[in-house]
mmCIF file of N, CA and C in Angstrom:
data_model
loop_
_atom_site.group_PDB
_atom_site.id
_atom_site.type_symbol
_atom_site.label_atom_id
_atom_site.label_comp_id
_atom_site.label_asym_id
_atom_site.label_seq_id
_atom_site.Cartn_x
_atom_site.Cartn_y
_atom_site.Cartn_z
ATOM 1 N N UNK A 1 163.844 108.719 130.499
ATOM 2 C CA UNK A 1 163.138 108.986 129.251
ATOM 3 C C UNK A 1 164.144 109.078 128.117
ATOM 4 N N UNK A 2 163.189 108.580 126.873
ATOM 5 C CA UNK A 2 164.432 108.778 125.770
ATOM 6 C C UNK A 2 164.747 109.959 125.439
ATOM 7 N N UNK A 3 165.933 110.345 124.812
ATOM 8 C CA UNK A 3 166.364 111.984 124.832
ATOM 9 C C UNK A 3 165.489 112.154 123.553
ATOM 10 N N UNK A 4 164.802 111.882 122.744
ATOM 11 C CA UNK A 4 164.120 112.629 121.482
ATOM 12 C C UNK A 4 163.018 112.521 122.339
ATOM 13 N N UNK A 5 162.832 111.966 123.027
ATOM 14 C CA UNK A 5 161.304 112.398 123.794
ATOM 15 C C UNK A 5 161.463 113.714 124.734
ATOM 16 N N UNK A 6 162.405 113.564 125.909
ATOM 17 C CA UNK A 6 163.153 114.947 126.322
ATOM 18 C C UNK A 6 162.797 116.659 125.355
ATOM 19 N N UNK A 7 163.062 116.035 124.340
ATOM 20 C CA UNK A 7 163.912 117.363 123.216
ATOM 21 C C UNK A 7 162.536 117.552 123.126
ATOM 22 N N UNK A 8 161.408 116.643 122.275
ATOM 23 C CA UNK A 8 160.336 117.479 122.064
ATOM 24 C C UNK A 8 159.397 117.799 122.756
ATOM 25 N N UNK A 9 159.881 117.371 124.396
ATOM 26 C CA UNK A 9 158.839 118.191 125.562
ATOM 27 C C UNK A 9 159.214 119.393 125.840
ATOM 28 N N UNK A 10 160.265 119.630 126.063
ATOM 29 C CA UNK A 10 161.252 120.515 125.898
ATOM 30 C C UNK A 10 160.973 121.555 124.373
ATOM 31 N N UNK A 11 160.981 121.394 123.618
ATOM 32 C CA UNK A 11 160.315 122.254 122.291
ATOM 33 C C UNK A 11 158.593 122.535 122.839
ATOM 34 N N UNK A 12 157.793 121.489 123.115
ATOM 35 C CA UNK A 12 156.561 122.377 123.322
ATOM 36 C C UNK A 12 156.229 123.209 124.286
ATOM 37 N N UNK A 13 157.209 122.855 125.380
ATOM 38 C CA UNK A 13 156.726 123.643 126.623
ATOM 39 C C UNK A 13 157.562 125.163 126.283
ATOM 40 N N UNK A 14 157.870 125.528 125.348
ATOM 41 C CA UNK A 14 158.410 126.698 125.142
ATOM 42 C C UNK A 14 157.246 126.908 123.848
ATOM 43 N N UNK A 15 156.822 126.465 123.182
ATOM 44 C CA UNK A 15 155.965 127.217 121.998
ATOM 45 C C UNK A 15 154.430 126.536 122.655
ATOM 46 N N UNK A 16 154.284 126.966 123.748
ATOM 47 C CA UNK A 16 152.420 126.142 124.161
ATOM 48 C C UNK A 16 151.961 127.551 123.800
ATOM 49 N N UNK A 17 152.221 128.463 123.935
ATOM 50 C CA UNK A 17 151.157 129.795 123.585
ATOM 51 C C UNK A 17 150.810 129.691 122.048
ATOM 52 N N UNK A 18 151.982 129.825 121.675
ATOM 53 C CA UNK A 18 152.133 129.761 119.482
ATOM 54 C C UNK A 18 151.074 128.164 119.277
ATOM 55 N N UNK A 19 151.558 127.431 120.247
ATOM 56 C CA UNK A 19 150.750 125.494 119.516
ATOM 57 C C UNK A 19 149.326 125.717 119.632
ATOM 58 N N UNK A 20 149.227 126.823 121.210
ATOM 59 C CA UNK A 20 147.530 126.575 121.386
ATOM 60 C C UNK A 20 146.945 127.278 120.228
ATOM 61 N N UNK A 21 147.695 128.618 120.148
ATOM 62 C CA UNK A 21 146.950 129.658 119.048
ATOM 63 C C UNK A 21 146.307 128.749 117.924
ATOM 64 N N UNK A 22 147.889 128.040 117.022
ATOM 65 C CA UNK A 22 147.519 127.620 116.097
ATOM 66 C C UNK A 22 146.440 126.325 116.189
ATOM 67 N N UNK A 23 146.622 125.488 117.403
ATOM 68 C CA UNK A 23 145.641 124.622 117.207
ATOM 69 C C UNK A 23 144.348 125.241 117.198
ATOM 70 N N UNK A 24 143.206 126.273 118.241
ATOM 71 C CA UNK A 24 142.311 126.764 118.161
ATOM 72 C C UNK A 24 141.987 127.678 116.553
ATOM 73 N N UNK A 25 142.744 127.966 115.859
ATOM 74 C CA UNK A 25 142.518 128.528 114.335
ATOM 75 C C UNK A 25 142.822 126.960 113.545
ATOM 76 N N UNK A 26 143.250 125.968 113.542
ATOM 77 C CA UNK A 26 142.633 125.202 113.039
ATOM 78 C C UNK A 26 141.485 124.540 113.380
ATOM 79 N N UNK A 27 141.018 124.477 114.348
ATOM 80 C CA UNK A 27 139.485 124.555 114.919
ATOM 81 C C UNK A 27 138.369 125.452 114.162
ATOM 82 N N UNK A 28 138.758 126.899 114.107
ATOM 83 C CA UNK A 28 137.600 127.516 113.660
ATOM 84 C C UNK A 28 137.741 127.676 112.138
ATOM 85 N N UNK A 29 139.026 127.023 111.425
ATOM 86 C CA UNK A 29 138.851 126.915 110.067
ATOM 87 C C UNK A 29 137.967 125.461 110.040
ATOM 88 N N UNK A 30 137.339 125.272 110.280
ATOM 89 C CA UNK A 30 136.526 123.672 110.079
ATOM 90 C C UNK A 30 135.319 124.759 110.431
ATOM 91 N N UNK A 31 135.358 125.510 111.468
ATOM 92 C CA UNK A 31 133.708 125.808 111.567
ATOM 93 C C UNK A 31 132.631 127.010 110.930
ATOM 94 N N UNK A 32 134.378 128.059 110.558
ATOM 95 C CA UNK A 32 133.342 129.086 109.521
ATOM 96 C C UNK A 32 132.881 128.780 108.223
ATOM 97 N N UNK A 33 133.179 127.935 107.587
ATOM 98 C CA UNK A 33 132.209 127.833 106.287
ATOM 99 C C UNK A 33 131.436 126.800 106.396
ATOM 100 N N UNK A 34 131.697 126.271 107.416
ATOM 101 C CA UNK A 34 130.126 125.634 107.596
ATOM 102 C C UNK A 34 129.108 126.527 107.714
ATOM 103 N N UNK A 35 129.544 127.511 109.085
ATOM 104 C CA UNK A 35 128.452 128.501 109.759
ATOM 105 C C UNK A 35 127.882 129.645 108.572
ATOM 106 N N UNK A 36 128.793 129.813 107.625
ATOM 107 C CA UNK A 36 128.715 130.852 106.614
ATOM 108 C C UNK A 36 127.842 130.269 105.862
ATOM 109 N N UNK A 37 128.138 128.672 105.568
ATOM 110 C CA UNK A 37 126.993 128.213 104.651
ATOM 111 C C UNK A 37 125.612 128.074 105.324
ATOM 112 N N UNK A 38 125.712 127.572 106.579
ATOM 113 C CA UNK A 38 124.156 127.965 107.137
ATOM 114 C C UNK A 38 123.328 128.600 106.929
ATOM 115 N N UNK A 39 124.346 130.082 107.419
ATOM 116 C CA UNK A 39 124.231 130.952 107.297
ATOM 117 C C UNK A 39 123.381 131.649 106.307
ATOM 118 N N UNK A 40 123.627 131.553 105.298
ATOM 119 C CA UNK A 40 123.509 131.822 103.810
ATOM 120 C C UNK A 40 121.791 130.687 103.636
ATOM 121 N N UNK A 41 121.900 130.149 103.855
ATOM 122 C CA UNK A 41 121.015 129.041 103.714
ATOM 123 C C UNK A 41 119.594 129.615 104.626
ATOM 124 N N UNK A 42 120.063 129.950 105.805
ATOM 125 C CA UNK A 42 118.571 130.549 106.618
ATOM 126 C C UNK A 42 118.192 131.616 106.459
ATOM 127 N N UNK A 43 119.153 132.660 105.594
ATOM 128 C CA UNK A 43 118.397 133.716 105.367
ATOM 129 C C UNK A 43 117.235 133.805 104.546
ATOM 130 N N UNK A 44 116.395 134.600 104.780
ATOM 131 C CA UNK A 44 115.606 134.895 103.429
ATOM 132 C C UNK A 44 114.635 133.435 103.489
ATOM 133 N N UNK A 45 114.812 132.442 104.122
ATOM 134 C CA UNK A 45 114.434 131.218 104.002
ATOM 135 C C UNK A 45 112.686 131.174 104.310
ATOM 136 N N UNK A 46 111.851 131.063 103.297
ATOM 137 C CA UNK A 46 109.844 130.908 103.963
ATOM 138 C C UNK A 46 109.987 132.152 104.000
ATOM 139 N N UNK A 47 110.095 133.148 103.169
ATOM 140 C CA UNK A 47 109.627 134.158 103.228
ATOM 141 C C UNK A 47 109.434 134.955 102.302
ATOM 142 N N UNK A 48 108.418 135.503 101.529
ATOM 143 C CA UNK A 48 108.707 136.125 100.101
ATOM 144 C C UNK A 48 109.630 137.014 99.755
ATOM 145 N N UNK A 49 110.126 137.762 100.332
ATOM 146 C CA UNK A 49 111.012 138.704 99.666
ATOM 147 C C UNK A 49 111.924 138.836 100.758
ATOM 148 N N UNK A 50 113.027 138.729 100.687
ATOM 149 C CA UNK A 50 114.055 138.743 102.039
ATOM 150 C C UNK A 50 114.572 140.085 102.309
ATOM 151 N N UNK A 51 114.715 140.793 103.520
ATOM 152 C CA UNK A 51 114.978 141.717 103.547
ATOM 153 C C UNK A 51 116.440 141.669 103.780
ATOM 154 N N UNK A 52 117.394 140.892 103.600
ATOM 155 C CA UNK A 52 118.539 140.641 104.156
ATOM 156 C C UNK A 52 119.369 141.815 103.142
ATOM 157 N N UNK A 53 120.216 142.503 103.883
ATOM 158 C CA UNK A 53 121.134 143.094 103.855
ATOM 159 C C UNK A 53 122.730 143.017 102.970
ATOM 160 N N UNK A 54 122.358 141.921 103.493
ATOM 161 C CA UNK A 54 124.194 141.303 103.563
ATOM 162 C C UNK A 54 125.375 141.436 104.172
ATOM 163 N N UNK A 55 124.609 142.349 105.717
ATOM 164 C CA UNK A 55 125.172 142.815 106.466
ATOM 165 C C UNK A 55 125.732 141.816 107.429
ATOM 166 N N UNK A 56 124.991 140.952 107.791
ATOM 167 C CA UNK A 56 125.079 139.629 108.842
ATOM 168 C C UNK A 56 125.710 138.942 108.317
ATOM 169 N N UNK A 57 126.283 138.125 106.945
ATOM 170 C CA UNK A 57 126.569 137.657 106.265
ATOM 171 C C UNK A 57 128.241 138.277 106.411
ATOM 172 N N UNK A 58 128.333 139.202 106.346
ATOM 173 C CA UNK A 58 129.551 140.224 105.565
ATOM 174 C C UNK A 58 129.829 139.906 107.343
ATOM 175 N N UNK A 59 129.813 140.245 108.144
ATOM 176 C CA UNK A 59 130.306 140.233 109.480
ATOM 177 C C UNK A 59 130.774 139.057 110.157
ATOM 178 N N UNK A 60 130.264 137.683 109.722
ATOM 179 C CA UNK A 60 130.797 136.458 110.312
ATOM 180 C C UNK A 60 132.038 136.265 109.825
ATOM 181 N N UNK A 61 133.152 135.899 111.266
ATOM 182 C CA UNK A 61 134.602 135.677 111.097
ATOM 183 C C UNK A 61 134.880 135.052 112.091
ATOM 184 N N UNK A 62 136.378 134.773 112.188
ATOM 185 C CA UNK A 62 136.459 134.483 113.274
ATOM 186 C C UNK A 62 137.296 135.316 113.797
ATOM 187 N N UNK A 63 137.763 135.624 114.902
ATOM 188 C CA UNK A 63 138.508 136.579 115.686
ATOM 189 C C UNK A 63 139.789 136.418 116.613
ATOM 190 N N UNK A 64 140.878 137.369 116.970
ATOM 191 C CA UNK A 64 141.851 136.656 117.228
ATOM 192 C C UNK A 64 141.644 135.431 118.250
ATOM 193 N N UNK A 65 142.607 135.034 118.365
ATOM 194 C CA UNK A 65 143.241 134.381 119.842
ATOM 195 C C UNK A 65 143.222 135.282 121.100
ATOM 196 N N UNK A 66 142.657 135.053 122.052
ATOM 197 C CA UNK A 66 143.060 136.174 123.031
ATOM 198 C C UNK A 66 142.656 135.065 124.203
ATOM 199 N N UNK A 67 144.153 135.313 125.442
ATOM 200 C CA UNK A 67 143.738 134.660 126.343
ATOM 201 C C UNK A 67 143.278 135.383 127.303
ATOM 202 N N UNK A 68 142.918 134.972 128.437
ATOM 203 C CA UNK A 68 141.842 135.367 129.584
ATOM 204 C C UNK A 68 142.741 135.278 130.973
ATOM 205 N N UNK A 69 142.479 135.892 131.839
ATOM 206 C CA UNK A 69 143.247 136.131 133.020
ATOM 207 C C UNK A 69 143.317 134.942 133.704
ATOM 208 N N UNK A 70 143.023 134.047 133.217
ATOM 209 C CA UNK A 70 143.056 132.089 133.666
ATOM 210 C C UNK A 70 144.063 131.815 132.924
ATOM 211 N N UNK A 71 144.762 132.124 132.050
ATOM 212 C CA UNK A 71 145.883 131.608 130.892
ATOM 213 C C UNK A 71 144.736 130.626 129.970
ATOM 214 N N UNK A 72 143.807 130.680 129.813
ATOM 215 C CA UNK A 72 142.987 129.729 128.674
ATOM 216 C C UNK A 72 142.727 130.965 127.190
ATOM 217 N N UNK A 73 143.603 129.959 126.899
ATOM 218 C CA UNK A 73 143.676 130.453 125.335
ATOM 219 C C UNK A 73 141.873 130.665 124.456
ATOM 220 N N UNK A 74 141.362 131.594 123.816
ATOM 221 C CA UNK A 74 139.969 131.199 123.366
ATOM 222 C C UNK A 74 139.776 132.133 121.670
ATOM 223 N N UNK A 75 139.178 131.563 120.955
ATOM 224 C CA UNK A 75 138.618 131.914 119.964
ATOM 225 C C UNK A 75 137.336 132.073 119.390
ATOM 226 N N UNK A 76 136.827 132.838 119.145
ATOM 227 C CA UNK A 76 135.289 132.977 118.200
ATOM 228 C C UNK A 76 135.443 133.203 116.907
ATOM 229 N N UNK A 77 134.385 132.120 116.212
ATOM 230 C CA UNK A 77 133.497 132.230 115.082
ATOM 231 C C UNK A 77 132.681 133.398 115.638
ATOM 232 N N UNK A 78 132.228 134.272 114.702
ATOM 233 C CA UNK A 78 130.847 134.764 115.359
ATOM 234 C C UNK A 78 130.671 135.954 114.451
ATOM 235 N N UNK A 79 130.138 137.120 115.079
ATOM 236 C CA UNK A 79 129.898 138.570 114.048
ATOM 237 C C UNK A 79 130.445 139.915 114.917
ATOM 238 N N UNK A 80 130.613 140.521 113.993
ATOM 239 C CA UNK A 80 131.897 141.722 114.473
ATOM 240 C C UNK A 80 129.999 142.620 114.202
ATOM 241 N N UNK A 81 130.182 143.145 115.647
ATOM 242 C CA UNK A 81 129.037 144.451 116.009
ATOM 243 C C UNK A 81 130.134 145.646 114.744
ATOM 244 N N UNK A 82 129.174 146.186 115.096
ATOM 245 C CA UNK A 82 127.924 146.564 114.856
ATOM 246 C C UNK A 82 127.369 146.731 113.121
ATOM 247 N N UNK A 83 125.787 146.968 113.376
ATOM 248 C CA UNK A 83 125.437 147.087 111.490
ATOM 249 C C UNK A 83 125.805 148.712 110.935
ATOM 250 N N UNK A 84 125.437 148.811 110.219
ATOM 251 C CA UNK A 84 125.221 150.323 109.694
ATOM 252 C C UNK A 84 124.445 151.181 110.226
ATOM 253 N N UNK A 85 123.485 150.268 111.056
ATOM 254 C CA UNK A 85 121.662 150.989 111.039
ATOM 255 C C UNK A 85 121.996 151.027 112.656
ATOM 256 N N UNK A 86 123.695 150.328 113.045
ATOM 257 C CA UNK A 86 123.203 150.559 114.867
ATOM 258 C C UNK A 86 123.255 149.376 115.587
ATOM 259 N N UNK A 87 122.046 148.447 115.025
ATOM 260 C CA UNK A 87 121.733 147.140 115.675
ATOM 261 C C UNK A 87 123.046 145.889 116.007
ATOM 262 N N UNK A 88 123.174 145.667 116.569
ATOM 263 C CA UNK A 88 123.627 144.737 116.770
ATOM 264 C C UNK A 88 123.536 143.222 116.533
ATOM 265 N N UNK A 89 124.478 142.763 115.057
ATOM 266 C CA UNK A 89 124.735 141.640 114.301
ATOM 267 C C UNK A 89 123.952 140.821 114.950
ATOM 268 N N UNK A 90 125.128 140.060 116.227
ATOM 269 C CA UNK A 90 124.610 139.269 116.772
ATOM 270 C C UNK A 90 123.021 139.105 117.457
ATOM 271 N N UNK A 91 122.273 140.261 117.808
ATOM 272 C CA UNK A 91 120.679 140.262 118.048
ATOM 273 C C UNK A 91 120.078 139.499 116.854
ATOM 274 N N UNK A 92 120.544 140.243 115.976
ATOM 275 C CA UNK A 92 120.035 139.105 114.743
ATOM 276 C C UNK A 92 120.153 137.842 114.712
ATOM 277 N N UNK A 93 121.635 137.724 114.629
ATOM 278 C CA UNK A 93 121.366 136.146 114.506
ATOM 279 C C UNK A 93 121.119 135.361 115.887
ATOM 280 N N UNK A 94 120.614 135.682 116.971
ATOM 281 C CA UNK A 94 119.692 135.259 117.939
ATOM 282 C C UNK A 94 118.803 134.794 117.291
ATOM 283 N N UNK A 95 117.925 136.256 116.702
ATOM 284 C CA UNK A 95 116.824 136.235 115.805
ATOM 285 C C UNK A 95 116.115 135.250 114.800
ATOM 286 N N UNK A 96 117.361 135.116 114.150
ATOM 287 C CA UNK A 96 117.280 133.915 112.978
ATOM 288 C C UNK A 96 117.333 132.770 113.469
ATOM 289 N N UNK A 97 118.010 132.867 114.818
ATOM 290 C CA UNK A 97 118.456 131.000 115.303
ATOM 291 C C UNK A 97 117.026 130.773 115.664
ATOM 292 N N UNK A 98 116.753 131.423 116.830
ATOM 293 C CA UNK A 98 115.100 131.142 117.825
ATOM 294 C C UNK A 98 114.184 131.561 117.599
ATOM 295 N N UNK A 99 114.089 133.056 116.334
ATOM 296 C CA UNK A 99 112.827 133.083 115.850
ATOM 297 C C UNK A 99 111.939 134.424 116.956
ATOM 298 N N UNK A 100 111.366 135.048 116.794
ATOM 299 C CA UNK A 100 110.760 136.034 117.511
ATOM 300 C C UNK A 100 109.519 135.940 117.412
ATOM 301 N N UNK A 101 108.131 136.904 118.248
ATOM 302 C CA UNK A 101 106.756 136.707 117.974
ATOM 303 C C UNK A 101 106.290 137.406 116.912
ATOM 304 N N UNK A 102 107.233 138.083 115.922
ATOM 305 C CA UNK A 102 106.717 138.027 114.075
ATOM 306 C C UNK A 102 107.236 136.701 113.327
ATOM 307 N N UNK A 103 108.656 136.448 113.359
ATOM 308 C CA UNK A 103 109.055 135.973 112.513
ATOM 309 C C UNK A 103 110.179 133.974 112.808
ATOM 310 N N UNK A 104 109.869 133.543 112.220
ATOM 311 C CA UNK A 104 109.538 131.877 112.334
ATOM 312 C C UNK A 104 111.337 131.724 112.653
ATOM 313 N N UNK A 105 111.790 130.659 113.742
ATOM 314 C CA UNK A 105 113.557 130.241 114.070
ATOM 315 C C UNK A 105 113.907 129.959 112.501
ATOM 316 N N UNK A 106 114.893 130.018 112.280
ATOM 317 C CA UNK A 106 115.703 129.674 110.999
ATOM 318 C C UNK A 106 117.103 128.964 111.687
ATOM 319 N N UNK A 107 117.706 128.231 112.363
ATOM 320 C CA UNK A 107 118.129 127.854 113.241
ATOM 321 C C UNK A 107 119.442 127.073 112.312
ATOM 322 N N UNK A 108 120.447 128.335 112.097
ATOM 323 C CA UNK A 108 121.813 127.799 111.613
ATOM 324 C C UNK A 108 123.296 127.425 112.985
ATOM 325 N N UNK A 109 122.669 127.847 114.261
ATOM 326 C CA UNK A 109 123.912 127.667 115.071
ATOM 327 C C UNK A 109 124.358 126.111 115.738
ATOM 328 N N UNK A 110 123.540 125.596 115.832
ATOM 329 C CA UNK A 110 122.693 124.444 116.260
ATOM 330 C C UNK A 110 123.323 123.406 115.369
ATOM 331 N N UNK A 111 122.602 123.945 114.313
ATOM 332 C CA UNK A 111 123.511 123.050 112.850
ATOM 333 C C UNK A 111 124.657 122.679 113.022
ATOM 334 N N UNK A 112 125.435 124.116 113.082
ATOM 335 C CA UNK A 112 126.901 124.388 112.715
ATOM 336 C C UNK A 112 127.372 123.689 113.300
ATOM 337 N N UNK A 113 127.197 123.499 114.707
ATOM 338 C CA UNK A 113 127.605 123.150 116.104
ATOM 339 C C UNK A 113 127.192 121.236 116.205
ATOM 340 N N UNK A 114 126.348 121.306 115.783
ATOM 341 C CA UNK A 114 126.243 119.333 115.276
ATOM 342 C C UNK A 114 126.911 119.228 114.689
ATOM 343 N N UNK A 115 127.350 119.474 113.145
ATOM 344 C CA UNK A 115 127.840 119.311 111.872
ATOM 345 C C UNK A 115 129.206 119.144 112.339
ATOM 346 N N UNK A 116 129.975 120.389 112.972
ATOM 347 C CA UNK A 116 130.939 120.354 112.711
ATOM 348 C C UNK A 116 131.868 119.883 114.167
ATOM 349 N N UNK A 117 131.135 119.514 115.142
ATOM 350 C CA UNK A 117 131.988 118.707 116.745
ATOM 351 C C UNK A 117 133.058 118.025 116.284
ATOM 352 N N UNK A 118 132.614 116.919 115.463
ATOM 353 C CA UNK A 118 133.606 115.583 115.235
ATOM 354 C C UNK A 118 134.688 116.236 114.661
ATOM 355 N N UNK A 119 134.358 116.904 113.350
ATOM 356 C CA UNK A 119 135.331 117.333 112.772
ATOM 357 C C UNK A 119 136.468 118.569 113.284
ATOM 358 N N UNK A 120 136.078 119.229 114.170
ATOM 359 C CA UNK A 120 137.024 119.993 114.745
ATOM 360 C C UNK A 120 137.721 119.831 115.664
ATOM 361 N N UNK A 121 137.425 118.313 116.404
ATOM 362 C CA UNK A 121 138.137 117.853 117.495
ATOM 363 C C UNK A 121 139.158 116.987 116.563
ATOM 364 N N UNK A 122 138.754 116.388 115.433
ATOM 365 C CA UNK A 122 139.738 115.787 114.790
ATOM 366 C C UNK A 122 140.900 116.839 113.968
ATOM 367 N N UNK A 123 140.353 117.700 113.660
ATOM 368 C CA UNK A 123 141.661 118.831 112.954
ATOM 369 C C UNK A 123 142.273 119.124 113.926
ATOM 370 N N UNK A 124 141.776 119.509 115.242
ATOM 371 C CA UNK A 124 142.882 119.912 116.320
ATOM 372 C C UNK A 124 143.241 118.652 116.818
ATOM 373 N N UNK A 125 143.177 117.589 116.530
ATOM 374 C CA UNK A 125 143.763 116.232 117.430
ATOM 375 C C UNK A 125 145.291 116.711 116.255
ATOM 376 N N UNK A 126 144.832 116.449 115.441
ATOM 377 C CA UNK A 126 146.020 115.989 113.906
ATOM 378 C C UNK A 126 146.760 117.332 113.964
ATOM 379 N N UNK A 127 146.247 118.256 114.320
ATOM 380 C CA UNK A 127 147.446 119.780 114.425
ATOM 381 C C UNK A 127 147.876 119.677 115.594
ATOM 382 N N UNK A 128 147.844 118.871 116.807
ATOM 383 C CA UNK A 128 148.151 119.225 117.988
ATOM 384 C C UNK A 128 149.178 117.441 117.877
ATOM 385 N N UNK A 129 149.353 116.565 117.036
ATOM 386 C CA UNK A 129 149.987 115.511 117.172
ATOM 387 C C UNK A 129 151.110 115.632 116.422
ATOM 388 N N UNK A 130 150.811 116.662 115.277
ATOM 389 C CA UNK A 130 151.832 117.007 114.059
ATOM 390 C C UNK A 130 152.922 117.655 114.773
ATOM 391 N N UNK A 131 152.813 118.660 116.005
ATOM 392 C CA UNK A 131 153.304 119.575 116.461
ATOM 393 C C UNK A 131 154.269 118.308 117.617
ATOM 394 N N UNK A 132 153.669 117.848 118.246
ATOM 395 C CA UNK A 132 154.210 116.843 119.209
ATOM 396 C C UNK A 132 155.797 116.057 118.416
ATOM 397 N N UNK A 133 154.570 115.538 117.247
ATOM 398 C CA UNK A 133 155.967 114.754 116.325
ATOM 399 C C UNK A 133 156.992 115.591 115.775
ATOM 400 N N UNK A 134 157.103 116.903 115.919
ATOM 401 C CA UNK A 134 158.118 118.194 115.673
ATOM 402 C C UNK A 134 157.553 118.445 114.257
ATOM 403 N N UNK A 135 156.423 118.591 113.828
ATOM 404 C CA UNK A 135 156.113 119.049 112.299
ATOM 405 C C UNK A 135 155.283 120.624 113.236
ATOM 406 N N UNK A 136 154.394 121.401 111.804
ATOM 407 C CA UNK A 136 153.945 122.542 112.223
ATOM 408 C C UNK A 136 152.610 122.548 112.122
#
């Protein structure tokens, strides 16, 4: 093998924890403002007066890196429990995705998750090739 090929296998196999991190956070920077704009978009949506909070809203992030007793690196978009009132964020946005026997699906995950496939396999292709070619 050529030695600049050597050198930069040799460079990743020492930073794969730091490459995965950063590749999976360029992943979920492509998918929270999509999900936020959904988001924002299904609330309150067919309904006269919205009771929304701004609690569900205020809670979507994404969260560290943390790997799993498999060595697989993982990240979430999603909502940091709990509300003020107790309930639990995420019940809600169950709620809003599928809809309950009062109130009609408003269905932003679905979206997010169409919308944004292509594009997050392509930000992590281009952060995970940048890194190969010795960039960051």
């Amino acid at each position: 093998m050529p030695e600049k090929t050597l050198r930069q296998i040799e460079h990743l196999s020492s930073q794969t924890d730091e490459l995965a991190d950063d590749v999976l956070k360029t992943g979920a920077k492509v998918v929270e403002p999509v999900m936020r704009a959904n988001l924002e978009a299904s609330i309150g949506r067919g309904e006269d007066t919205s009771r929304s909070t701004g609690q569900l809203v205020a809670s979507l992030g994404v969260s560290p890196v943390k790997t799993d007793g498999s060595g697989n690196h993982n990240i979430k978009v999603g909502f940091a429990e709990n509300r003020s009132d107790g309930r639990a964020n995420a019940l809600l946005a169950v709620i809003l995705e599928y809809g309950s026997s009062t109130r009609k699906a408003h269905p932003f995950l679905n979206k997010t998750r169409n919308a944004t496939k292509t594009g997050v396999v392509e930000a992590m292709k281009a952060k995970l090739e940048s890194a190969i070619r010795g960039g960051t």
